[in-house]
Amino acid sequence: MESTSQTSSKNQPIAAVLLSRAHDPEETKRILTEKIQQRPLFLCPSSPPPSDARAARRREREKKRLSRKKALKPKPLSANERRKLGLYDVPRSGQKYVLFQPLHQLWLGYIREILGNEIHTGGEGAASKLTSADFHGAEVEVVRSGCVSRVGLKGIVIKDSRFTFELVTRRNQRKLVPKEGTVFRIEVPLGGGVPMATVEEGQSDEIKQQQQHQTEAEQPKMIFEVHGEQFQFRSADRANKKFRSHFSKIL
């Protein structure tokens, strides 16, 4: 009997032998059939292999094309790279007041359109519109400053950054004026625009500037004073920012 049981146990799988030690024969047979022999085997899902070599080559070419297209896409320059390349620098040959006078004329039309009828009355409505305006092309004059040497400085704004105004003066000089602790005066003619002075051939830049200055002096103007400390934002940020009226210690 012992030899017969040993022979039957050798013919059985190891799982059946182990289960027979803990369960009766019927339960052992059921567990072995349902949970071991007929148990489904779930494989990890993956992309099916290509049907043939042609499809595999096509997929590989498409993969290389997408990777090459991504590599050739130019990346935008950072702020440090733009400064190193001098993209924001004005060359010395371009630092001339006459070159920026057309820009100033465009700015006058722009600021009149923004202010509307409030250019004649002023008030809080004009102040709120002026705070969100862009000052590239405006002609500003320093009337108060913590540095006395800056008082009286006047020129056209060629760069309106967060903390400074970069000006080109009538003497064709580039000046960097900080906004903090500085009060700027802005004059906006009330008429339909300041006509450009008649220019004759052969006239020098100084004569052209004098004629333009005389023409501007004949126009009635609305004068605004802007506190630079309240404008320490980039022009693009000021356009979307809502300013609230509050007490200021510097006033």
C-alpha positions as a Python dict, from the first residue, in 0.01 Angstrom:
ca = {
    (1, 'M'): (0, 0, 0),
    (2, 'E'): (278, 238, 87),
    (3, 'S'): (450, 181, -249),
    (4, 'T'): (121, 244, -432),
    (5, 'S'): (61, 575, -249),
    (6, 'Q'): (419, 686, -314),
    (7, 'T'): (382, 609, -688),
    (8, 'S'): (55, 803, -712),
    (9, 'S'): (205, 1101, -526),
    (10, 'K'): (499, 1107, -767),
    (11, 'N'): (264, 1126, -1066),
    (12, 'Q'): (68, 1418, -910),
    (13, 'P'): (188, 1776, -941),
    (14, 'I'): (354, 1931, -641),
    (15, 'A'): (60, 2167, -585),
    (16, 'A'): (-183, 1874, -554),
    (17, 'V'): (46, 1699, -304),
    (18, 'L'): (66, 2007, -88),
    (19, 'L'): (-310, 2071, -104),
    (20, 'S'): (-388, 1709, -12),
    (21, 'R'): (-209, 1756, 317),
    (22, 'A'): (-453, 2031, 422),
    (23, 'H'): (-781, 1938, 249),
    (24, 'D'): (-984, 1631, 167),
    (25, 'P'): (-951, 1480, -186),
    (26, 'E'): (-1263, 1650, -332),
    (27, 'E'): (-1166, 1996, -201),
    (28, 'T'): (-811, 1943, -318),
    (29, 'K'): (-931, 1859, -669),
    (30, 'R'): (-1160, 2163, -682),
    (31, 'I'): (-895, 2408, -567),
    (32, 'L'): (-639, 2262, -806),
    (33, 'T'): (-874, 2285, -1104),
    (34, 'E'): (-1029, 2631, -1044),
    (35, 'K'): (-751, 2831, -884),
    (36, 'I'): (-436, 2680, -1032),
    (37, 'Q'): (-489, 2493, -1357),
    (38, 'Q'): (-767, 2715, -1503),
    (39, 'R'): (-658, 3044, -1347),
    (40, 'P'): (-631, 3323, -1614),
    (41, 'L'): (-291, 3487, -1655),
    (42, 'F'): (-316, 3867, -1705),
    (43, 'L'): (-27, 4023, -1898),
    (44, 'C'): (78, 4391, -1882),
    (45, 'P'): (-81, 4587, -2168),
    (46, 'S'): (167, 4708, -2432),
    (47, 'S'): (158, 4839, -2786),
    (48, 'P'): (116, 4559, -3036),
    (49, 'P'): (421, 4480, -3245),
    (50, 'P'): (416, 4598, -3605),
    (51, 'S'): (253, 4359, -3847),
    (52, 'D'): (548, 4359, -4083),
    (53, 'A'): (888, 4517, -4142),
    (54, 'R'): (740, 4794, -4359),
    (55, 'A'): (518, 4921, -4078),
    (56, 'A'): (814, 4910, -3840),
    (57, 'R'): (1027, 5124, -4072),
    (58, 'R'): (743, 5374, -4117),
    (59, 'R'): (700, 5409, -3742),
    (60, 'E'): (1073, 5460, -3691),
    (61, 'R'): (1086, 5732, -3961),
    (62, 'E'): (792, 5915, -3801),
    (63, 'K'): (959, 5901, -3461),
    (64, 'K'): (1284, 6048, -3599),
    (65, 'R'): (1094, 6322, -3783),
    (66, 'L'): (913, 6434, -3467),
    (67, 'S'): (1232, 6433, -3261),
    (68, 'R'): (1418, 6637, -3526),
    (69, 'K'): (1130, 6888, -3551),
    (70, 'K'): (1137, 6937, -3176),
    (71, 'A'): (1516, 6985, -3178),
    (72, 'L'): (1503, 7249, -3455),
    (73, 'K'): (1236, 7458, -3280),
    (74, 'P'): (1409, 7775, -3154),
    (75, 'K'): (1390, 7848, -2784),
    (76, 'P'): (1305, 8203, -2669),
    (77, 'L'): (1592, 8409, -2536),
    (78, 'S'): (1612, 8468, -2164),
    (79, 'A'): (1638, 8817, -2014),
    (80, 'N'): (2012, 8775, -1949),
    (81, 'E'): (2075, 8663, -2307),
    (82, 'R'): (1881, 8962, -2446),
    (83, 'R'): (2085, 9199, -2231),
    (84, 'K'): (2414, 9038, -2337),
    (85, 'L'): (2318, 9068, -2704),
    (86, 'G'): (2234, 9435, -2652),
    (87, 'L'): (1881, 9411, -2790),
    (88, 'Y'): (1765, 9690, -2558),
    (89, 'D'): (2061, 9920, -2622),
    (90, 'V'): (2020, 10227, -2841),
    (91, 'P'): (2330, 10284, -3059),
    (92, 'R'): (2505, 10617, -3025),
    (93, 'S'): (2414, 10706, -3384),
    (94, 'G'): (2045, 10666, -3296),
    (95, 'Q'): (2051, 10883, -2985),
    (96, 'K'): (1911, 11189, -3161),
    (97, 'Y'): (1613, 11391, -3047),
    (98, 'V'): (1494, 11451, -3403),
    (99, 'L'): (1461, 11077, -3468),
    (100, 'F'): (1214, 11036, -3182),
    (101, 'Q'): (997, 11340, -3257),
    (102, 'P'): (760, 11136, -3483),
    (103, 'L'): (723, 10890, -3195),
    (104, 'H'): (632, 11179, -2967),
    (105, 'Q'): (365, 11296, -3214),
    (106, 'L'): (216, 10946, -3218),
    (107, 'W'): (213, 10941, -2838),
    (108, 'L'): (27, 11274, -2824),
    (109, 'G'): (-248, 11132, -3043),
    (110, 'Y'): (-253, 10816, -2831),
    (111, 'I'): (-284, 10999, -2498),
    (112, 'R'): (-555, 11233, -2633),
    (113, 'E'): (-757, 10933, -2745),
    (114, 'I'): (-722, 10771, -2402),
    (115, 'L'): (-810, 11082, -2199),
    (116, 'G'): (-1096, 11192, -2423),
    (117, 'N'): (-1291, 11489, -2284),
    (118, 'E'): (-1116, 11455, -1949),
    (119, 'I'): (-808, 11614, -2100),
    (120, 'H'): (-984, 11949, -2046),
    (121, 'T'): (-1116, 11880, -1694),
    (122, 'G'): (-859, 11650, -1535),
    (123, 'G'): (-963, 11493, -1205),
    (124, 'E'): (-962, 11133, -1085),
    (125, 'G'): (-1086, 10999, -1418),
    (126, 'A'): (-791, 11146, -1605),
    (127, 'A'): (-553, 11030, -1331),
    (128, 'S'): (-672, 10668, -1346),
    (129, 'K'): (-635, 10663, -1726),
    (130, 'L'): (-292, 10825, -1707),
    (131, 'T'): (-164, 10564, -1461),
    (132, 'S'): (-240, 10279, -1703),
    (133, 'A'): (-101, 10457, -2010),
    (134, 'D'): (219, 10371, -2194),
    (135, 'F'): (484, 10645, -2176),
    (136, 'H'): (705, 10536, -2465),
    (137, 'G'): (726, 10854, -2673),
    (138, 'A'): (612, 11095, -2400),
    (139, 'E'): (816, 11410, -2338),
    (140, 'V'): (870, 11439, -1964),
    (141, 'E'): (1049, 11693, -1748),
    (142, 'V'): (1192, 11635, -1401),
    (143, 'V'): (1046, 11900, -1167),
    (144, 'R'): (1138, 11744, -830),
    (145, 'S'): (1399, 11486, -744),
    (146, 'G'): (1609, 11363, -457),
    (147, 'C'): (1911, 11444, -675),
    (148, 'V'): (1917, 11818, -745),
    (149, 'S'): (2123, 11779, -1062),
    (150, 'R'): (1834, 11597, -1231),
    (151, 'V'): (1585, 11882, -1185),
    (152, 'G'): (1510, 12047, -1521),
    (153, 'L'): (1608, 11742, -1722),
    (154, 'K'): (1370, 11706, -2017),
    (155, 'G'): (1347, 11457, -2301),
    (156, 'I'): (1145, 11195, -2486),
    (157, 'V'): (1099, 10857, -2318),
    (158, 'I'): (1254, 10585, -2534),
    (159, 'K'): (1235, 10313, -2268),
    (160, 'D'): (983, 10278, -1987),
    (161, 'S'): (1115, 10007, -1754),
    (162, 'R'): (997, 9914, -1409),
    (163, 'F'): (1220, 10148, -1209),
    (164, 'T'): (1356, 10398, -1464),
    (165, 'F'): (1274, 10625, -1755),
    (166, 'E'): (1533, 10636, -2032),
    (167, 'L'): (1525, 10975, -2207),
    (168, 'V'): (1679, 11138, -2511),
    (169, 'T'): (1724, 11510, -2449),
    (170, 'R'): (1723, 11796, -2697),
    (171, 'R'): (2102, 11793, -2681),
    (172, 'N'): (2101, 11435, -2818),
    (173, 'Q'): (2205, 11287, -2485),
    (174, 'R'): (2072, 10966, -2335),
    (175, 'K'): (1978, 10996, -1967),
    (176, 'L'): (1863, 10727, -1726),
    (177, 'V'): (1630, 10875, -1462),
    (178, 'P'): (1508, 10661, -1169),
    (179, 'K'): (1138, 10683, -1089),
    (180, 'E'): (1182, 10662, -715),
    (181, 'G'): (1187, 11002, -548),
    (182, 'T'): (1121, 11185, -878),
    (183, 'V'): (824, 11391, -998),
    (184, 'F'): (777, 11423, -1374),
    (185, 'R'): (582, 11689, -1562),
    (186, 'I'): (398, 11599, -1882),
    (187, 'E'): (248, 11856, -2117),
    (188, 'V'): (-29, 11755, -2358),
    (189, 'P'): (-145, 12015, -2616),
    (190, 'L'): (-520, 12063, -2617),
    (191, 'G'): (-545, 12128, -2991),
    (192, 'G'): (-575, 11876, -3273),
    (193, 'G'): (-205, 11809, -3251),
    (194, 'V'): (123, 11992, -3264),
    (195, 'P'): (204, 12052, -3630),
    (196, 'M'): (555, 11970, -3735),
    (197, 'A'): (756, 12279, -3814),
    (198, 'T'): (824, 12352, -4178),
    (199, 'V'): (1167, 12218, -4257),
    (200, 'E'): (1381, 12351, -4535),
    (201, 'E'): (1664, 12163, -4697),
    (202, 'G'): (2008, 12228, -4558),
    (203, 'Q'): (1890, 12324, -4208),
    (204, 'S'): (2078, 12179, -3914),
    (205, 'D'): (1921, 11969, -3640),
    (206, 'E'): (1946, 12256, -3389),
    (207, 'I'): (1744, 12489, -3615),
    (208, 'K'): (1483, 12216, -3667),
    (209, 'Q'): (1451, 12168, -3291),
    (210, 'Q'): (1417, 12543, -3228),
    (211, 'Q'): (1141, 12574, -3487),
    (212, 'Q'): (957, 12275, -3343),
    (213, 'H'): (994, 12413, -2989),
    (214, 'Q'): (846, 12750, -3095),
    (215, 'T'): (553, 12573, -3262),
    (216, 'E'): (481, 12371, -2948),
    (217, 'A'): (500, 12680, -2724),
    (218, 'E'): (215, 12845, -2915),
    (219, 'Q'): (-31, 12562, -2834),
    (220, 'P'): (-254, 12563, -2517),
    (221, 'K'): (-161, 12268, -2297),
    (222, 'M'): (-285, 12052, -2013),
    (223, 'I'): (-4, 11987, -1764),
    (224, 'F'): (14, 11673, -1552),
    (225, 'E'): (260, 11591, -1275),
    (226, 'V'): (338, 11224, -1226),
    (227, 'H'): (500, 11081, -912),
    (228, 'G'): (748, 10822, -1027),
    (229, 'E'): (713, 10611, -711),
    (230, 'Q'): (353, 10537, -811),
    (231, 'F'): (470, 10414, -1155),
    (232, 'Q'): (718, 10147, -1053),
    (233, 'F'): (565, 9892, -1286),
    (234, 'R'): (637, 9788, -1641),
    (235, 'S'): (413, 9952, -1900),
    (236, 'A'): (261, 9614, -1993),
    (237, 'D'): (178, 9545, -1627),
    (238, 'R'): (24, 9889, -1572),
    (239, 'A'): (-222, 9837, -1858),
    (240, 'N'): (-394, 9551, -1671),
    (241, 'K'): (-349, 9680, -1316),
    (242, 'K'): (-628, 9857, -1128),
    (243, 'F'): (-498, 10144, -914),
    (244, 'R'): (-692, 10248, -605),
    (245, 'S'): (-685, 10597, -459),
    (246, 'H'): (-508, 10602, -122),
    (247, 'F'): (-313, 10837, 99),
    (248, 'S'): (48, 10890, -1),
    (249, 'K'): (311, 11027, 239),
    (250, 'I'): (505, 11194, -41),
    (251, 'L'): (217, 11422, -140),
}
